[in-house]
Amino acid sequence: MNRMREALLQAATGPAQLAENSCRQEFCFAEKFIGFGGHFPGYPILPAMLQVLLGQLLAETLLGKPLQLVTLDRAKFTQQLRPGDAIMVSLTLKEQNGQLHCTTELRSAETVAARFVLILKDGE
């Protein structure tokens, strides 16, 4: 999994834009990106699992520490993300009942591709 995390981070097209409780970062995945392997041969799309991991990685960047996924809530994946797409990942964080609730949105070409809430906890 560390190899996949590194590959995702290497696809960033610039630094994360951090604010107090939010951040955003743009990514672009080449056709040879490891995450496209087998999903699907001849028609690669970014798997939903990796879209969720992008949100978690952005939350970790914002907080500066490892986090663990507790649950995924209100997930909608509405547009396929393909090689070469510029993907803006935006995240807003709030603490609730001792857990971190991260509202996450992925956009490509100004169109919402995915929206979900990550429930995270300290990963240490």
PDB file of C-alpha atoms in Angstrom, residues 20-92:
ATOM      1  CA  GLU A  20      -7.275  26.236   8.483  1.00  0.00           C
ATOM      2  CA  ASN A  21      -9.736  23.350   8.028  1.00  0.00           C
ATOM      3  CA  SER A  22      -9.570  22.698   4.315  1.00  0.00           C
ATOM      4  CA  CYS A  23      -7.188  21.949   1.516  1.00  0.00           C
ATOM      5  CA  ARG A  24      -7.119  21.214  -2.182  1.00  0.00           C
ATOM      6  CA  GLN A  25      -4.658  19.743  -4.606  1.00  0.00           C
ATOM      7  CA  GLU A  26      -4.622  18.871  -8.286  1.00  0.00           C
ATOM      8  CA  PHE A  27      -3.577  15.483  -9.649  1.00  0.00           C
ATOM      9  CA  CYS A  28      -3.092  14.037 -13.123  1.00  0.00           C
ATOM     10  CA  PHE A  29      -2.473  10.348 -13.731  1.00  0.00           C
ATOM     11  CA  ALA A  30      -0.535   9.069 -16.729  1.00  0.00           C
ATOM     12  CA  GLU A  31      -1.824   6.050 -18.608  1.00  0.00           C
ATOM     13  CA  LYS A  32       1.016   3.969 -17.111  1.00  0.00           C
ATOM     14  CA  PHE A  33      -0.043   4.835 -13.519  1.00  0.00           C
ATOM     15  CA  ILE A  34       0.055   1.653 -11.434  1.00  0.00           C
ATOM     16  CA  GLY A  35      -3.494   2.193 -10.157  1.00  0.00           C
ATOM     17  CA  PHE A  36      -4.965   1.702 -13.630  1.00  0.00           C
ATOM     18  CA  GLY A  37      -3.554  -1.828 -13.841  1.00  0.00           C
ATOM     19  CA  GLY A  38      -6.467  -4.198 -14.425  1.00  0.00           C
ATOM     20  CA  HIS A  39      -9.107  -1.480 -14.032  1.00  0.00           C
ATOM     21  CA  PHE A  40      -9.980  -1.941 -16.914  1.00  0.00           C
ATOM     22  CA  PRO A  41      -7.771  -3.380 -19.675  1.00  0.00           C
ATOM     23  CA  GLY A  42      -8.106  -1.193 -22.757  1.00  0.00           C
ATOM     24  CA  TYR A  43     -10.211   1.396 -20.903  1.00  0.00           C
ATOM     25  CA  PRO A  44      -8.423   2.536 -17.736  1.00  0.00           C
ATOM     26  CA  ILE A  45     -10.367   4.445 -15.066  1.00  0.00           C
ATOM     27  CA  LEU A  46      -9.284   5.551 -11.597  1.00  0.00           C
ATOM     28  CA  PRO A  47     -10.747   3.052  -9.099  1.00  0.00           C
ATOM     29  CA  ALA A  48     -13.092   4.411  -6.416  1.00  0.00           C
ATOM     30  CA  MET A  49     -10.805   2.952  -3.744  1.00  0.00           C
ATOM     31  CA  LEU A  50      -7.971   5.179  -4.965  1.00  0.00           C
ATOM     32  CA  GLN A  51     -10.247   8.220  -5.088  1.00  0.00           C
ATOM     33  CA  VAL A  52     -11.012   7.581  -1.407  1.00  0.00           C
ATOM     34  CA  LEU A  53      -7.294   7.178  -0.681  1.00  0.00           C
ATOM     35  CA  LEU A  54      -6.630  10.547  -2.374  1.00  0.00           C
ATOM     36  CA  GLY A  55      -9.006  12.141   0.134  1.00  0.00           C
ATOM     37  CA  GLN A  56      -7.282  10.412   3.042  1.00  0.00           C
ATOM     38  CA  LEU A  57      -3.851  11.500   1.795  1.00  0.00           C
ATOM     39  CA  LEU A  58      -5.027  15.094   1.534  1.00  0.00           C
ATOM     40  CA  ALA A  59      -6.374  14.959   5.110  1.00  0.00           C
ATOM     41  CA  GLU A  60      -3.020  13.596   6.267  1.00  0.00           C
ATOM     42  CA  THR A  61      -1.268  16.449   4.456  1.00  0.00           C
ATOM     43  CA  LEU A  62      -3.537  19.004   6.139  1.00  0.00           C
ATOM     44  CA  LEU A  63      -3.005  17.564   9.635  1.00  0.00           C
ATOM     45  CA  GLY A  64       0.605  16.459   9.170  1.00  0.00           C
ATOM     46  CA  LYS A  65       0.050  12.959  10.585  1.00  0.00           C
ATOM     47  CA  PRO A  66      -1.073   9.491   9.495  1.00  0.00           C
ATOM     48  CA  LEU A  67      -4.791   8.746   9.662  1.00  0.00           C
ATOM     49  CA  GLN A  68      -6.842   5.582   9.543  1.00  0.00           C
ATOM     50  CA  LEU A  69     -10.101   5.199   7.633  1.00  0.00           C
ATOM     51  CA  VAL A  70     -12.997   4.301   9.937  1.00  0.00           C
ATOM     52  CA  THR A  71     -15.826   4.492   7.411  1.00  0.00           C
ATOM     53  CA  LEU A  72     -16.953   6.005   4.139  1.00  0.00           C
ATOM     54  CA  ASP A  73     -20.267   7.856   4.162  1.00  0.00           C
ATOM     55  CA  ARG A  74     -22.566   9.352   1.495  1.00  0.00           C
ATOM     56  CA  ALA A  75     -20.348   8.252  -1.392  1.00  0.00           C
ATOM     57  CA  LYS A  76     -21.346   9.112  -4.965  1.00  0.00           C
ATOM     58  CA  PHE A  77     -19.054   8.422  -7.897  1.00  0.00           C
ATOM     59  CA  THR A  78     -20.672  10.116 -10.875  1.00  0.00           C
ATOM     60  CA  GLN A  79     -17.970  10.491 -13.524  1.00  0.00           C
ATOM     61  CA  GLN A  80     -15.177   8.234 -14.686  1.00  0.00           C
ATOM     62  CA  LEU A  81     -11.689   9.623 -14.153  1.00  0.00           C
ATOM     63  CA  ARG A  82      -9.348   8.677 -16.987  1.00  0.00           C
ATOM     64  CA  PRO A  83      -5.630   9.007 -17.740  1.00  0.00           C
ATOM     65  CA  GLY A  84      -4.648  12.604 -18.416  1.00  0.00           C
ATOM     66  CA  ASP A  85      -7.658  14.126 -16.620  1.00  0.00           C
ATOM     67  CA  ALA A  86      -6.804  17.074 -14.380  1.00  0.00           C
ATOM     68  CA  ILE A  87      -8.445  16.132 -11.080  1.00  0.00           C
ATOM     69  CA  MET A  88      -8.946  18.704  -8.321  1.00  0.00           C
ATOM     70  CA  VAL A  89      -9.408  17.109  -4.910  1.00  0.00           C
ATOM     71  CA  SER A  90     -10.946  19.381  -2.255  1.00  0.00           C
ATOM     72  CA  LEU A  91     -11.405  18.505   1.388  1.00  0.00           C
ATOM     73  CA  THR A  92     -13.082  20.217   4.346  1.00  0.00           C
TER      74      THR A  92
END
